[in-house]
């Protein structure tokens, strides 16, 4: 069964460094998402992406964050200058359709980011 | 604003028994969707079951069923004949209008042999 994959599974970085988290969505899916979960807290929406542009973003997704689909398979989340509070599990998700219906989102296993 | 509340941080159940996980939500929307996701240890979240708010009939998927009470804004998950593989973190999630899901804080379920 097709799955969303994410790399790396764990990343440790120094505060102020740039990180790029990578995701490979399910191949026929058109909508892509990033969520994050700070330890002990709920999963929070960051951004959704369709047709090579951001369709929605939360207030968490500030200028330090950017997303890109550099080729036909990868979907990346870049954090330009990491802060301690960016330490979290980052989940990528994809869905075949999006619009505003109840389309199921399929999640990747997550990347655990630790900022020191 | 949408909020999702899971009031049970941890629960346990004996193998083959039935357990119910609670979820309440708050919204002013009339059309929305509710989901239960399961996250086994070190594995990704997978969809367990979903419910459309406009459907009165409760969704069922094999051993998993929901009790959807729209007026009470309650969406509980019942797992029958619990199996060891059901041990996981369970997240309740809500979706209306926007593309994004709103999640609860999760319930950690342990199935005891």
XYZ file of N, CA and C in Angstrom:
687
model
N 0.841 -1.193 0.000
C 0.000 0.000 0.000
C 0.877 1.245 0.000
N 0.581 2.229 -0.839
C 1.404 3.440 -0.888
C 1.431 4.147 0.463
N 2.577 4.728 0.791
C 2.730 5.432 2.055
C 3.446 6.752 1.825
N 3.221 7.675 2.740
C 3.986 8.910 2.775
C 5.294 8.603 3.516
N 6.403 9.019 2.952
C 7.683 8.800 3.621
C 8.325 10.133 3.974
N 9.125 10.116 5.021
C 9.794 11.340 5.466
C 11.249 11.030 5.827
N 12.114 11.981 5.477
C 13.518 11.869 5.868
C 14.028 13.220 6.340
N 14.960 13.249 7.290
C 15.389 12.102 8.094
C 14.353 11.768 9.162
N 14.559 10.680 9.862
C 13.648 10.346 10.952
C 13.960 11.200 12.183
N 15.231 11.521 12.356
C 15.659 12.378 13.466
C 16.667 13.381 12.930
N 16.606 14.596 13.461
C 17.610 15.595 13.110
C 17.902 16.449 14.328
N 19.184 16.625 14.582
C 19.636 17.507 15.656
C 20.374 18.668 15.007
N 20.071 19.880 15.434
C 20.699 21.045 14.826
C 20.974 22.093 15.896
N 21.864 22.990 15.574
C 22.166 24.106 16.468
C 21.223 25.259 16.190
N 20.854 25.953 17.232
C 20.003 27.132 17.100
C 20.596 28.093 16.070
N 19.733 28.610 15.205
C 20.180 29.539 14.180
C 20.522 28.881 12.849
N 20.638 27.570 12.850
C 20.929 26.851 11.613
C 19.665 26.626 10.794
N 19.869 26.414 9.515
C 18.758 26.088 8.619
C 18.588 24.569 8.558
N 17.354 24.139 8.518
C 17.080 22.721 8.319
C 16.057 22.551 7.205
N 16.185 21.448 6.518
C 15.217 21.078 5.485
C 14.707 19.683 5.795
N 13.406 19.605 5.957
C 12.762 18.321 6.199
C 12.115 17.877 4.899
N 12.297 16.603 4.596
C 11.840 16.099 3.301
C 10.709 15.100 3.430
N 9.854 15.127 2.447
C 8.684 14.257 2.427
C 8.466 13.799 0.993
N 8.059 12.552 0.852
C 7.606 12.068 -0.443
C 6.148 11.667 -0.279
N 5.230 12.491 -0.790
C 3.804 12.166 -0.665
C 3.427 10.957 -1.525
N 2.242 10.470 -1.340
C 1.732 9.386 -2.178
C 1.602 9.910 -3.600
N 1.972 9.098 -4.567
C 2.272 9.601 -5.915
C 1.105 10.262 -6.625
N -0.098 9.829 -6.448
C -1.206 10.442 -7.185
C -1.931 11.510 -6.360
N -1.354 11.867 -5.231
C -1.977 12.892 -4.388
C -1.595 14.284 -4.857
N -2.527 15.204 -4.651
C -2.348 16.549 -5.166
C -2.195 17.595 -4.058
N -2.586 17.236 -2.836
C -2.564 18.196 -1.737
C -1.578 17.712 -0.684
N -0.799 18.631 -0.192
C 0.256 18.281 0.747
C 0.174 19.201 1.949
N 0.605 18.653 3.093
C 0.449 19.358 4.364
C 1.675 19.134 5.254
N 1.921 20.100 6.104
C 2.858 19.915 7.203
C 2.144 20.235 8.510
N 2.377 19.369 9.487
C 1.891 19.544 10.843
C 3.097 19.395 11.766
N 2.949 19.894 12.975
C 3.998 19.625 13.950
C 3.363 19.293 15.305
N 4.143 18.585 16.109
C 3.682 18.236 17.455
C 4.835 18.462 18.422
N 4.720 19.505 19.213
C 5.676 19.726 20.291
C 5.399 18.680 21.358
N 6.461 18.184 21.968
C 6.334 17.093 22.934
C 5.278 17.378 23.991
N 4.332 16.471 24.110
C 3.301 16.610 25.133
C 2.133 17.487 24.727
N 2.205 18.047 23.519
C 1.120 18.928 23.071
C 0.393 18.312 21.869
N -0.619 19.008 21.409
C -1.405 18.447 20.320
C -0.728 18.678 18.970
N -1.153 17.909 18.011
C -0.680 18.082 16.643
C -1.285 19.377 16.082
N -0.427 20.216 15.495
C -0.874 21.526 15.005
C -0.597 21.668 13.515
N -1.533 22.241 12.822
C -1.396 22.493 11.389
C -0.402 23.625 11.139
N 0.446 23.426 10.142
C 1.362 24.482 9.718
C 0.928 25.078 8.379
N 0.814 24.218 7.365
C 0.619 24.737 6.025
C 0.033 23.650 5.120
N -0.740 24.086 4.130
C -1.185 23.182 3.071
C -0.729 23.746 1.729
N -0.579 22.867 0.765
C 0.092 23.220 -0.492
C -0.595 22.497 -1.628
N -0.925 23.257 -2.672
C -1.589 22.669 -3.830
C -1.184 23.436 -5.068
N -0.939 22.738 -6.132
C -0.662 23.376 -7.420
C 0.512 24.347 -7.302
N 1.525 23.900 -6.574
C 2.775 24.655 -6.422
C 2.628 25.968 -5.684
N 1.624 26.064 -4.852
C 1.554 27.240 -4.005
C 0.841 26.907 -2.692
N 1.104 27.758 -1.721
C 0.477 27.581 -0.414
C -1.003 27.888 -0.532
N -1.842 26.976 -0.048
C -3.275 27.243 -0.070
C -3.761 27.773 1.269
N -3.189 27.273 2.352
C -3.520 27.824 3.669
C -2.314 27.691 4.581
N -2.226 28.572 5.548
C -1.170 28.459 6.542
C -1.675 28.973 7.878
N -1.063 28.453 8.942
C -1.449 28.879 10.278
C -0.539 30.035 10.717
N -0.877 30.587 11.851
C -0.057 31.695 12.370
C 1.315 31.209 12.840
N 1.457 29.902 13.019
C 2.772 29.368 13.374
C 3.727 29.515 12.195
N 3.195 29.383 11.015
C 3.988 29.370 9.782
C 4.379 30.789 9.429
N 5.437 31.285 10.097
C 5.868 32.656 9.846
C 6.977 32.689 8.789
N 7.646 33.810 8.684
C 8.630 34.003 7.616
C 9.838 33.072 7.730
N 10.009 32.443 8.880
C 11.119 31.499 9.044
C 10.860 30.180 8.336
N 9.617 29.939 7.970
C 9.239 28.687 7.340
C 8.986 28.899 5.848
N 9.319 27.886 5.084
C 8.938 27.897 3.678
C 8.744 26.453 3.227
N 7.945 26.282 2.191
C 7.720 24.957 1.620
C 7.971 25.020 0.132
N 8.311 23.846 -0.393
C 8.654 23.777 -1.804
C 8.402 22.366 -2.307
N 8.048 22.309 -3.583
C 7.972 21.016 -4.256
C 9.018 21.089 -5.377
N 10.238 20.742 -5.052
C 11.345 20.984 -5.987
C 11.318 20.102 -7.227
N 10.623 18.977 -7.126
C 10.528 18.094 -8.275
C 9.187 17.390 -8.201
N 8.980 16.375 -9.005
C 7.674 15.737 -9.062
C 7.348 14.834 -7.899
N 8.319 14.622 -6.990
C 8.040 13.661 -5.929
C 8.264 14.213 -4.527
N 9.178 15.154 -4.357
C 9.497 15.624 -3.013
C 8.695 16.860 -2.622
N 8.470 16.972 -1.323
C 7.811 18.143 -0.745
C 8.612 18.491 0.501
N 9.143 19.698 0.555
C 10.070 20.026 1.642
C 9.555 21.149 2.510
N 9.978 21.100 3.761
C 9.735 22.176 4.714
C 11.096 22.698 5.142
N 11.324 23.986 4.949
C 12.577 24.606 5.362
C 12.315 25.536 6.536
N 13.165 25.404 7.537
C 13.161 26.367 8.640
C 14.465 27.128 8.521
N 14.356 28.416 8.295
C 15.510 29.217 7.902
C 16.526 29.388 9.022
N 16.071 29.724 10.183
C 16.952 29.973 11.320
C 16.265 29.382 12.543
N 16.658 28.171 12.885
C 15.915 27.434 13.896
C 16.026 28.065 15.287
N 14.936 27.928 16.019
C 14.878 28.383 17.406
C 14.653 27.165 18.296
N 14.935 27.347 19.575
C 14.739 26.232 20.508
C 13.309 25.714 20.457
N 12.369 26.637 20.326
C 10.952 26.251 20.340
C 10.494 25.571 19.062
N 11.375 25.438 18.087
C 11.043 24.670 16.887
C 11.232 23.167 17.109
N 11.798 22.801 18.231
C 11.962 21.379 18.541
C 10.591 20.726 18.619
N 10.388 19.715 17.802
C 9.072 19.088 17.692
C 9.174 17.899 16.749
N 8.079 17.165 16.662
C 7.912 16.153 15.624
C 7.164 16.821 14.482
N 7.700 16.702 13.294
C 7.077 17.311 12.120
C 6.501 16.203 11.233
N 5.209 16.317 10.961
C 4.522 15.332 10.145
C 4.158 15.938 8.789
N 4.420 15.177 7.768
C 3.953 15.498 6.434
C 2.710 14.656 6.161
N 1.786 15.192 5.394
C 0.590 14.448 5.011
C 0.230 14.790 3.581
N -0.523 13.909 2.955
C -1.002 14.202 1.610
C -2.409 13.657 1.452
N -3.134 14.243 0.513
C -4.472 13.745 0.192
C -4.665 13.829 -1.306
N -5.511 12.939 -1.799
C -5.735 12.876 -3.238
C -6.435 14.131 -3.724
N -7.439 14.531 -2.977
C -8.143 15.761 -3.260
C -8.047 16.634 -2.030
N -8.540 17.807 -2.115
C -8.502 18.670 -0.933
C -9.793 19.416 -0.852
N -9.899 20.436 -1.620
C -11.035 21.349 -1.580
C -11.402 21.606 -0.131
N -12.622 21.532 0.205
C -13.002 21.787 1.590
C -13.891 20.671 2.108
N -13.655 19.488 1.575
C -14.452 18.354 2.011
C -13.741 17.523 3.054
N -14.188 16.326 3.212
C -13.660 15.446 4.246
C -12.637 14.482 3.740
N -11.871 14.888 2.752
C -10.869 14.016 2.168
C -9.874 13.541 3.221
N -9.576 12.255 3.210
C -8.653 11.682 4.181
C -7.232 12.127 3.900
N -6.545 12.531 4.924
C -5.133 12.867 4.817
C -4.311 11.689 5.323
N -3.281 11.342 4.569
C -2.399 10.225 4.914
C -1.095 10.797 5.439
N -0.686 10.328 6.595
C 0.450 10.906 7.286
C 1.717 10.080 7.124
N 2.835 10.781 7.121
C 4.134 10.129 7.187
C 4.517 9.822 8.628
N 5.662 9.149 8.819
C 6.068 8.734 10.169
C 6.641 9.868 11.008
N 6.927 10.997 10.384
C 7.421 12.136 11.144
C 8.937 12.264 11.153
N 9.382 13.482 11.347
C 10.798 13.786 11.594
C 10.882 14.456 12.954
N 11.675 13.862 13.826
C 11.856 14.478 15.148
C 13.018 15.449 15.074
N 12.719 16.728 15.241
C 13.727 17.786 15.179
C 14.058 18.258 16.583
N 15.343 18.282 16.880
C 15.820 18.785 18.165
C 16.768 19.938 17.906
N 16.428 21.093 18.449
C 17.256 22.282 18.286
C 17.975 22.548 19.606
N 19.304 22.581 19.519
C 20.109 22.786 20.732
C 20.646 24.212 20.834
N -13.550 29.589 16.492
C -12.381 28.707 16.442
C -12.807 27.288 16.813
N -12.119 26.356 16.163
C -12.414 24.953 16.437
C -11.500 24.432 17.545
N -12.049 23.683 18.472
C -11.225 23.016 19.481
C -11.673 21.569 19.593
N -10.727 20.717 19.905
C -10.985 19.300 20.100
C -10.391 18.894 21.441
N -11.182 18.233 22.258
C -10.740 17.871 23.598
C -10.826 16.363 23.800
N -9.712 15.794 24.219
C -9.685 14.392 24.623
C -9.298 14.380 26.096
N -10.230 14.011 26.930
C -10.048 14.184 28.376
C -9.340 13.010 29.038
N -9.041 11.967 28.273
C -8.411 10.776 28.850
C -6.985 10.659 28.292
N -5.985 11.111 29.017
C -4.610 11.015 28.495
C -4.155 9.565 28.297
N -4.597 8.692 29.210
C -4.181 7.283 29.123
C -5.344 6.388 29.495
N -5.394 5.243 28.805
C -6.388 4.231 29.159
C -5.771 2.860 28.921
N -6.328 1.886 29.605
C -5.894 0.506 29.372
C -7.130 -0.389 29.311
N -6.964 -1.502 28.632
C -8.070 -2.453 28.467
C -7.499 -3.855 28.373
N -8.211 -4.811 28.900
C -7.806 -6.206 28.762
C -8.071 -6.676 27.332
N -7.186 -7.499 26.864
C -7.363 -8.097 25.546
C -8.742 -8.742 25.476
N -9.401 -8.556 24.332
C -10.733 -9.088 24.025
C -11.877 -8.287 24.653
N -11.547 -7.320 25.495
C -12.587 -6.488 26.075
C -12.880 -5.290 25.168
N -13.849 -4.482 25.600
C -14.275 -3.297 24.843
C -13.852 -2.048 25.587
N -13.432 -1.060 24.851
C -13.021 0.210 25.453
C -13.590 1.358 24.632
N -13.896 2.454 25.304
C -14.433 3.643 24.635
C -13.549 4.847 24.943
N -13.113 5.502 23.895
C -12.295 6.708 24.024
C -13.171 7.923 23.740
N -13.042 8.938 24.573
C -13.913 10.110 24.472
C -13.284 11.234 23.662
N -14.138 11.980 23.023
C -13.702 13.174 22.293
C -14.871 14.143 22.251
N -14.615 15.379 22.589
C -15.608 16.429 22.399
C -14.978 17.538 21.581
N -15.812 18.319 20.946
C -15.305 19.364 20.078
C -16.220 20.572 20.183
N -15.711 21.672 19.736
C -16.505 22.889 19.753
C -16.375 23.570 18.400
N -17.499 23.899 17.816
C -17.495 24.557 16.521
C -18.817 25.259 16.295
N -18.769 26.272 15.446
C -20.001 26.934 15.029
C -20.413 26.486 13.628
N -19.589 25.621 13.038
C -19.882 25.119 11.703
C -21.017 24.101 11.765
N -21.713 23.958 10.657
C -22.766 22.947 10.582
C -22.327 21.737 9.777
N -21.483 21.987 8.784
C -20.960 20.883 7.970
C -19.497 20.661 8.311
N -19.190 19.476 8.771
C -17.808 19.193 9.142
C -17.595 17.680 9.153
N -16.353 17.310 9.403
C -15.966 15.901 9.379
C -15.160 15.611 10.638
N -15.317 14.418 11.139
C -14.595 13.994 12.333
C -13.830 12.724 12.020
N -12.688 12.601 12.619
C -11.795 11.471 12.338
C -11.198 10.934 13.637
N -10.912 9.662 13.625
C -10.041 9.064 14.636
C -8.813 8.512 13.905
N -7.645 8.962 14.367
C -6.381 8.451 13.850
C -5.699 7.644 14.951
N -4.979 6.632 14.509
C -4.219 5.767 15.417
C -2.735 5.926 15.093
N -1.922 6.068 16.124
C -0.473 6.148 15.932
C 0.205 5.092 16.793
N 0.535 3.938 16.202
C 1.245 2.917 16.980
C 2.638 3.421 17.344
N 3.280 2.807 18.323
C 4.625 3.247 18.714
C 5.572 3.258 17.518
N 6.237 4.376 17.303
C 7.234 4.524 16.233
C 6.671 4.271 14.838
N 5.402 4.490 14.681
C 4.782 4.304 13.359
C 3.981 5.557 13.017
N 3.579 5.642 11.741
C 2.844 6.849 11.378
C 1.382 6.747 11.756
N 0.740 7.894 11.771
C -0.689 7.971 12.040
C -1.451 7.372 10.872
N -2.410 6.547 11.192
C -3.266 5.987 10.164
C -4.715 6.245 10.542
N -5.539 6.427 9.539
C -6.942 6.696 9.768
C -7.644 5.436 10.243
N -8.395 5.568 11.320
C -9.176 4.449 11.845
C -10.607 4.517 11.327
N -11.191 5.706 11.431
C -12.599 5.835 11.078
C -12.914 7.313 10.897
N -13.917 7.604 10.089
C -14.327 8.984 9.858
C -15.846 9.077 9.865
N -16.314 10.268 10.157
C -17.755 10.508 10.263
C -18.083 11.852 9.627
N -19.066 11.858 8.739
C -19.557 13.121 8.187
C -20.659 13.641 9.100
N -20.607 14.904 9.441
C -21.557 15.452 10.407
C -22.993 15.416 9.886
N -23.172 15.423 8.567
C -24.527 15.435 8.027
C -25.172 14.041 8.056
N -24.380 13.034 8.367
C -24.914 11.672 8.441
C -25.303 11.351 9.879
N -26.519 10.925 10.048
C -26.974 10.581 11.393
C -26.469 9.216 11.828
N -26.257 8.336 10.869
C -25.826 6.989 11.209
C -24.376 6.994 11.656
N -24.105 6.295 12.757
C -22.747 6.205 13.263
C -21.887 5.332 12.352
N -20.663 5.779 12.105
C -19.745 5.032 11.254
C -19.219 3.799 11.986
N -18.991 2.737 11.242
C -18.376 1.529 11.795
C -17.347 1.002 10.793
N -16.282 0.457 11.346
C -15.232 -0.185 10.547
C -14.761 -1.405 11.325
N -15.356 -2.544 11.006
C -15.000 -3.795 11.670
C -15.183 -3.648 13.189
N -14.086 -3.742 13.949
C -14.198 -3.680 15.408
C -14.316 -2.249 15.945
N -14.205 -1.274 15.071
C -14.218 0.126 15.486
C -15.553 0.764 15.130
N -16.115 1.475 16.069
C -17.348 2.198 15.802
C -17.326 3.506 16.577
N -18.165 4.424 16.139
C -18.224 5.709 16.829
C -19.623 5.923 17.367
N -19.676 6.768 18.394
C -20.953 7.257 18.896
C -20.928 8.770 18.674
N -21.565 9.207 17.621
C -21.563 10.603 17.227
C -22.837 11.260 17.745
N -22.666 12.213 18.630
C -23.790 12.961 19.199
C -23.603 14.421 18.795
N -24.258 14.794 17.701
C -24.010 16.125 17.135
C -24.436 17.238 18.081
N -25.578 17.086 18.699
C -26.052 18.147 19.588
C -25.118 18.333 20.776
N -24.586 17.249 21.260
C -23.664 17.307 22.395
C -22.227 17.564 21.962
N -21.973 17.569 20.657
C -20.631 17.745 20.103
C -19.675 16.720 20.709
N -20.084 15.497 20.611
C -19.322 14.394 21.169
C -19.089 13.340 20.088
N -17.906 12.743 20.110
C -17.518 11.808 19.058
C -16.606 10.755 19.691
N -17.186 9.755 20.303
C -16.384 8.759 21.005
C -16.102 7.559 20.101
N -15.005 6.892 20.367
C -14.568 5.729 19.606
C -14.681 4.487 20.477
N -15.375 3.485 19.975
C -15.491 2.214 20.689
C -14.683 1.160 19.947
N -13.811 0.502 20.695
C -13.025 -0.594 20.134
C -13.514 -1.875 20.805
N -14.048 -2.772 20.008
C -14.558 -4.048 20.521
C -13.505 -5.129 20.335
N -13.560 -6.137 21.212
C -12.638 -7.266 21.092
C -11.189 -6.762 20.921
N -10.743 -5.963 21.866
C -9.434 -5.314 21.771
C -8.311 -6.328 21.516
N -7.382 -5.943 20.674
C -6.239 -6.790 20.343
C -4.944 -6.076 20.720
N -3.891 -6.849 20.911
C -2.616 -6.252 21.311
C -2.154 -5.199 20.302
N -2.467 -5.412 19.052
C -2.089 -4.463 18.008
C -2.855 -3.151 18.064
N -3.840 -3.075 18.931
C -4.570 -1.815 19.099
C -3.827 -0.854 20.020
N -2.786 -1.335 20.688
C -1.981 -0.460 21.543
C -1.392 0.659 20.694
N -1.724 1.886 21.055
C -1.321 3.033 20.236
C -1.805 4.320 20.895
N -1.390 5.406 20.315
C -1.937 6.714 20.650
C -3.094 6.960 19.695
N -4.220 7.403 20.220
C -5.386 7.671 19.388
C -5.696 9.162 19.420
N -5.803 9.730 18.231
C -6.092 11.152 18.104
C -7.457 11.346 17.467
N -8.248 12.195 18.068
C -9.493 12.651 17.491
C -9.194 13.919 16.687
N -9.798 14.074 15.521
C -9.514 15.244 14.690
C -10.795 15.739 14.033
N -10.778 17.028 13.732
C -11.950 17.738 13.215
C -11.534 18.503 11.969
N -12.440 18.553 10.992
C -12.135 19.308 9.778
C -13.407 19.974 9.289
N -13.323 21.288 9.051
C -14.468 22.017 8.501
C -13.947 23.160 7.672
N -14.473 23.327 6.470
C -14.060 24.464 5.670
C -12.610 24.373 5.250
N -11.719 24.800 6.103
C -10.300 24.842 5.765
C -9.766 23.436 5.494
N -8.625 23.403 4.843
C -8.024 22.120 4.523
C -7.438 21.403 5.730
N -7.130 22.163 6.775
C -6.375 21.566 7.851
C -7.248 20.837 8.863
N -6.617 19.878 9.527
C -7.240 19.142 10.606
C -6.909 19.797 11.939
N -7.877 19.777 12.840
C -7.649 20.188 14.221
C -7.635 18.929 15.064
N -6.567 18.754 15.829
C -6.386 17.533 16.598
C -6.610 17.760 18.085
N -7.022 16.687 18.757
C -6.982 16.651 20.208
C -5.583 16.272 20.676
N -5.410 16.214 21.981
C -4.098 15.918 22.548
C -3.782 14.431 22.581
N -4.756 13.605 22.272
C -4.507 12.174 22.160
C -4.800 11.408 23.437
N -5.105 10.120 23.251
C -5.283 9.172 24.354
C -4.367 7.993 24.093
N -3.525 7.693 25.066
C -2.627 6.552 24.923
C -3.346 5.313 25.426
N -3.605 4.377 24.530
C -4.305 3.148 24.885
C -3.321 1.992 24.951
N -3.400 1.263 26.049
C -2.592 0.055 26.210
C -3.529 -1.137 26.335
N -3.311 -2.141 25.500
C -4.081 -3.378 25.584
C -3.236 -4.387 26.363
N -3.812 -4.871 27.438
C -3.084 -5.755 28.352
C -3.402 -7.212 28.022
N -2.365 -8.036 27.854
C -2.623 -9.448 27.500
C -3.289 -10.206 28.653
